[in-house]
Structures are given as C-alpha cells and as structure tokens.
Tab-separated table of C-alpha atoms in Angstrom:
chain	number	residue	atom	x	y	z
A	1	UNK	CA	0.000	0.000	0.000
A	2	UNK	CA	2.863	2.356	0.818
A	3	UNK	CA	4.263	1.851	-2.710
A	4	UNK	CA	0.961	3.107	-4.151
A	5	UNK	CA	1.184	6.303	-2.126
A	6	UNK	CA	4.775	6.856	-3.255
A	7	UNK	CA	3.682	6.555	-6.898
A	8	UNK	CA	1.016	9.178	-6.282
A	9	UNK	CA	3.284	11.528	-4.335
A	10	UNK	CA	5.957	11.180	-7.025
A	11	UNK	CA	3.481	12.451	-9.621
A	12	UNK	CA	1.708	15.138	-7.563
A	13	UNK	CA	4.252	17.896	-8.233
A	14	UNK	CA	4.432	16.920	-11.909
A	15	UNK	CA	0.634	17.081	-12.183
A	16	UNK	CA	0.637	20.589	-10.703
A	17	UNK	CA	3.455	21.747	-12.992
A	18	UNK	CA	1.889	20.255	-16.137
A	19	UNK	CA	-1.570	21.547	-15.216
A	20	UNK	CA	-0.223	25.088	-14.973
A	21	UNK	CA	2.341	24.882	-17.763
A	22	UNK	CA	0.059	23.577	-20.535
A	23	UNK	CA	-2.522	26.400	-20.387
A	24	UNK	CA	0.185	29.061	-19.972
A	25	UNK	CA	2.309	27.744	-22.854
A	26	UNK	CA	-0.755	27.320	-25.090
A	27	UNK	CA	-1.877	30.880	-24.302
A	28	UNK	CA	1.576	32.217	-25.141
A	29	UNK	CA	1.931	30.151	-28.316
A	30	UNK	CA	-1.583	31.180	-29.358
A	31	UNK	CA	-0.330	34.781	-29.600
A	32	UNK	CA	2.772	33.883	-31.628
A	33	UNK	CA	2.486	33.922	-35.402
A	34	UNK	CA	5.523	32.393	-37.104
A	35	UNK	CA	5.227	34.831	-40.026
A	36	UNK	CA	5.822	37.705	-37.565
A	37	UNK	CA	9.276	36.227	-36.891
A	38	UNK	CA	10.241	35.913	-40.546
A	39	UNK	CA	9.457	32.198	-40.618
A	40	UNK	CA	7.717	31.652	-43.917
A	41	UNK	CA	5.347	28.759	-43.297
A	42	UNK	CA	2.189	28.010	-45.209
A	43	UNK	CA	-0.909	28.307	-43.002
A	44	UNK	CA	-1.929	24.886	-41.765
A	45	UNK	CA	-5.521	25.542	-42.774
A	46	UNK	CA	-6.177	21.834	-43.331
A	47	UNK	CA	-5.848	21.085	-39.590
A	48	UNK	CA	-9.171	22.245	-38.064
A	49	UNK	CA	-11.316	19.436	-39.526
A	50	UNK	CA	-8.619	16.942	-38.523
A	51	UNK	CA	-8.387	18.100	-34.928
A	52	UNK	CA	-12.181	18.372	-34.709
A	53	UNK	CA	-12.351	14.739	-35.834
A	54	UNK	CA	-9.772	13.834	-33.191
A	55	UNK	CA	-12.013	15.514	-30.596
A	56	UNK	CA	-14.966	13.465	-31.837
A	57	UNK	CA	-12.921	10.264	-31.696
A	58	UNK	CA	-11.783	11.162	-28.179
A	59	UNK	CA	-15.438	11.454	-27.130
A	60	UNK	CA	-16.117	7.999	-28.572
A	61	UNK	CA	-13.051	6.536	-26.840
A	62	UNK	CA	-14.265	7.952	-23.531
A	63	UNK	CA	-17.742	6.481	-23.975
A	64	UNK	CA	-16.394	3.084	-25.057
A	65	UNK	CA	-13.934	3.200	-22.153
A	66	UNK	CA	-16.741	3.640	-19.647
A	67	UNK	CA	-18.715	0.833	-21.302
A	68	UNK	CA	-15.626	-1.413	-21.174
A	69	UNK	CA	-15.053	-0.899	-17.460
A	70	UNK	CA	-18.762	-1.303	-16.665
A	71	UNK	CA	-18.555	-4.645	-18.490
A	72	UNK	CA	-15.529	-5.615	-16.398
A	73	UNK	CA	-13.000	-5.333	-19.221
A	74	UNK	CA	-10.234	-3.473	-17.395
A	75	UNK	CA	-7.566	-4.077	-20.065
A	76	UNK	CA	-9.730	-2.642	-22.872
A	77	UNK	CA	-10.699	0.277	-20.606
A	78	UNK	CA	-7.026	1.004	-19.948
A	79	UNK	CA	-6.127	0.918	-23.666
A	80	UNK	CA	-9.071	3.169	-24.585
A	81	UNK	CA	-8.221	5.715	-21.887
A	82	UNK	CA	-4.532	5.801	-22.840
A	83	UNK	CA	-5.555	6.310	-26.471
A	84	UNK	CA	-7.915	9.131	-25.438
A	85	UNK	CA	-5.024	10.826	-23.626
A	86	UNK	CA	-2.788	10.463	-26.694
A	87	UNK	CA	-5.555	11.841	-28.933
A	88	UNK	CA	-5.951	14.828	-26.606
A	89	UNK	CA	-2.229	15.562	-26.805
A	90	UNK	CA	-2.275	15.207	-30.622
A	91	UNK	CA	-5.258	17.575	-30.742
A	92	UNK	CA	-3.393	20.130	-28.647
A	93	UNK	CA	-0.273	19.995	-30.828
A	94	UNK	CA	-2.341	20.427	-34.000
A	95	UNK	CA	-4.400	23.219	-32.452
A	96	UNK	CA	-1.299	25.180	-31.461
A	97	UNK	CA	0.379	24.539	-34.841
A	98	UNK	CA	-2.702	25.823	-36.653
A	99	UNK	CA	-2.885	28.983	-34.567
A	100	UNK	CA	0.846	29.663	-34.938
A	101	UNK	CA	0.530	29.587	-38.730
A	102	UNK	CA	-2.943	31.010	-39.293
A	103	UNK	CA	-4.847	34.087	-38.248
A	104	UNK	CA	-7.775	33.490	-35.921
A	105	UNK	CA	-11.131	33.252	-37.627
A	106	UNK	CA	-13.742	35.639	-36.250
A	107	UNK	CA	-17.161	34.139	-35.673
A	108	UNK	CA	-19.594	35.575	-38.221
A	109	UNK	CA	-22.905	34.513	-36.753
A	110	UNK	CA	-25.290	37.105	-35.349
A	111	UNK	CA	-27.966	37.300	-32.681
A	112	UNK	CA	-28.788	34.355	-30.442
A	113	UNK	CA	-26.536	31.910	-32.297
A	114	UNK	CA	-23.571	34.215	-31.639
A	115	UNK	CA	-24.354	34.198	-27.919
A	116	UNK	CA	-24.685	30.403	-27.960
A	117	UNK	CA	-21.365	30.088	-29.823
A	118	UNK	CA	-19.512	32.174	-27.249
A	119	UNK	CA	-21.115	30.355	-24.308
A	120	UNK	CA	-20.058	27.023	-25.799
A	121	UNK	CA	-16.576	28.330	-26.695
A	122	UNK	CA	-15.881	29.902	-23.300
A	123	UNK	CA	-17.164	26.883	-21.365
A	124	UNK	CA	-15.094	24.622	-23.654
A	125	UNK	CA	-11.922	26.634	-23.015
A	126	UNK	CA	-12.392	26.906	-19.246
A	127	UNK	CA	-13.246	23.234	-18.829
A	128	UNK	CA	-10.360	22.191	-21.100
A	129	UNK	CA	-8.048	23.868	-18.580
A	130	UNK	CA	-9.795	22.229	-15.621
A	131	UNK	CA	-9.767	18.773	-17.195
A	132	UNK	CA	-5.962	18.627	-17.436
A	133	UNK	CA	-5.300	17.982	-13.727
A	134	UNK	CA	-8.440	15.857	-13.483
A	135	UNK	CA	-7.258	13.511	-16.238
A	136	UNK	CA	-3.755	13.348	-14.784
A	137	UNK	CA	-4.948	12.656	-11.232
A	138	UNK	CA	-7.413	10.044	-12.490
A	139	UNK	CA	-4.674	8.349	-14.511
A	140	UNK	CA	-2.182	8.361	-11.628
A	141	UNK	CA	-4.773	6.832	-9.276
A	142	UNK	CA	-5.097	3.958	-11.759
A	143	UNK	CA	-1.293	3.661	-12.071
A	144	UNK	CA	-1.061	3.463	-8.294
A	145	UNK	CA	-3.796	0.800	-8.356
A	146	UNK	CA	-5.949	2.951	-6.082
A	147	UNK	CA	-9.024	1.933	-8.029
A	148	UNK	CA	-11.456	3.109	-5.346
A	149	UNK	CA	-10.023	6.642	-5.614
A	150	UNK	CA	-9.665	6.306	-9.400
A	151	UNK	CA	-13.344	5.463	-9.762
A	152	UNK	CA	-14.373	8.340	-7.509
A	153	UNK	CA	-12.401	11.000	-9.437
A	154	UNK	CA	-13.268	9.424	-12.803
A	155	UNK	CA	-16.939	10.137	-12.098
A	156	UNK	CA	-16.004	13.831	-12.125
A	157	UNK	CA	-13.376	13.654	-14.875
A	158	UNK	CA	-15.437	11.702	-17.415
A	159	UNK	CA	-18.343	14.124	-17.950
A	160	UNK	CA	-16.042	17.145	-18.062
A	161	UNK	CA	-13.635	15.495	-20.506
A	162	UNK	CA	-16.541	14.281	-22.627
A	163	UNK	CA	-18.037	17.792	-22.651
A	164	UNK	CA	-14.697	19.276	-23.745
A	165	UNK	CA	-14.318	16.718	-26.541
A	166	UNK	CA	-17.888	17.138	-27.818
A	167	UNK	CA	-17.891	20.940	-27.597
A	168	UNK	CA	-14.593	20.977	-29.501
A	169	UNK	CA	-16.499	19.452	-32.413
A	170	UNK	CA	-19.452	21.809	-31.900
A	171	UNK	CA	-17.184	24.882	-31.891
A	172	UNK	CA	-15.535	23.685	-35.102
A	173	UNK	CA	-18.892	23.065	-36.798
A	174	UNK	CA	-20.147	26.484	-35.758
A	175	UNK	CA	-17.094	28.425	-36.940
A	176	UNK	CA	-16.151	26.359	-40.004
A	177	UNK	CA	-18.391	28.339	-42.409
A	178	UNK	CA	-16.305	31.424	-41.589
A	179	UNK	CA	-12.848	29.977	-42.274
A	180	UNK	CA	-10.974	31.780	-45.040
A	181	UNK	CA	-10.114	29.320	-47.772
C-alpha cells in the first residue's frame, strides 16, 4: 500500500506543474504567429477538420472506455483511456500549430446563435483547462492501483472530458463556415 502512495506523491508535483504549464504555454503560443518572426510557413488551414475529428474520436473513446469498465473489461478500458489521452495531446499539438501559422477566424454569426457560440466556446476553453489535472490525477490513481479513488475521481473527470471533446467538435462546426479558404 505504501508503494501506491509513493507513486502518487511522485506524480503530484508533476501534475501541478503540467496543469499550470500547458494552459500558460498554449496561451503564449496562441499569440505567436511564425510569419511575424520571418518564418515563412504556409498556413496549416487543413488542420481544423482533422483536430475536430480527433475531438470526436476522443469522445467515442471515452464512452467506449466507460462501457468497457462497466462490463468488467479493465484491459480494454485502460487501452481506450490511454488512447484518449494520446488523442488529446495530438489535438493540442495540431491546435497550437494551426494557430501559430494562421490568423484566428472571427465568428460571423449574429444574434442568439452568436451568444450560444460564445457560451459554448468559453465553457469549452475553461473546462479544457480544468480537465488537465483531473485527467492526470485520475490516470495516476489507476497507475497506483488505487481503483477506489480512481473510480471516484473518474466520475467527475469523465463528464467534463466528454463535454470538452464534444464541444470541440461543436465549436468547429459552428465556426467552419467562416474559415478563409
């Protein structure tokens, strides 16, 4: 049992650092345009539908992961959750790469749909920041074989992570008509 606690304590500082560092670095990189530094790179305008698809696939992985564990298939659950984490990292890399090579697209909708778009976008962004430590803590609890604690935090992590993945697709679908081709 003591070994499990040492695994968790070993990762606690790293979870805090990563949970702070990722949003800060993404925010900084979001403001950097490579062209402003004389780096002549074609805009990666093909990425948004790819990373939106990755968000959709992440949502499916999360759902299938919950189904797997409810059916007692721990190994499949573990593989699905690890894949969802990898997909989330791939999404983040693509998202940052796109924004470093392309100008932001303003949302062109008006009226109520504009309000809905910004509510979805802002909630997506805020919860995507919150979900980072939740995913990491949930994962470390499983690594430490503290499955009682893992299950407890996963009940919080899952709906937030699922919301972030699904709203990532929704945000893309809502803004995609306004992308400059």
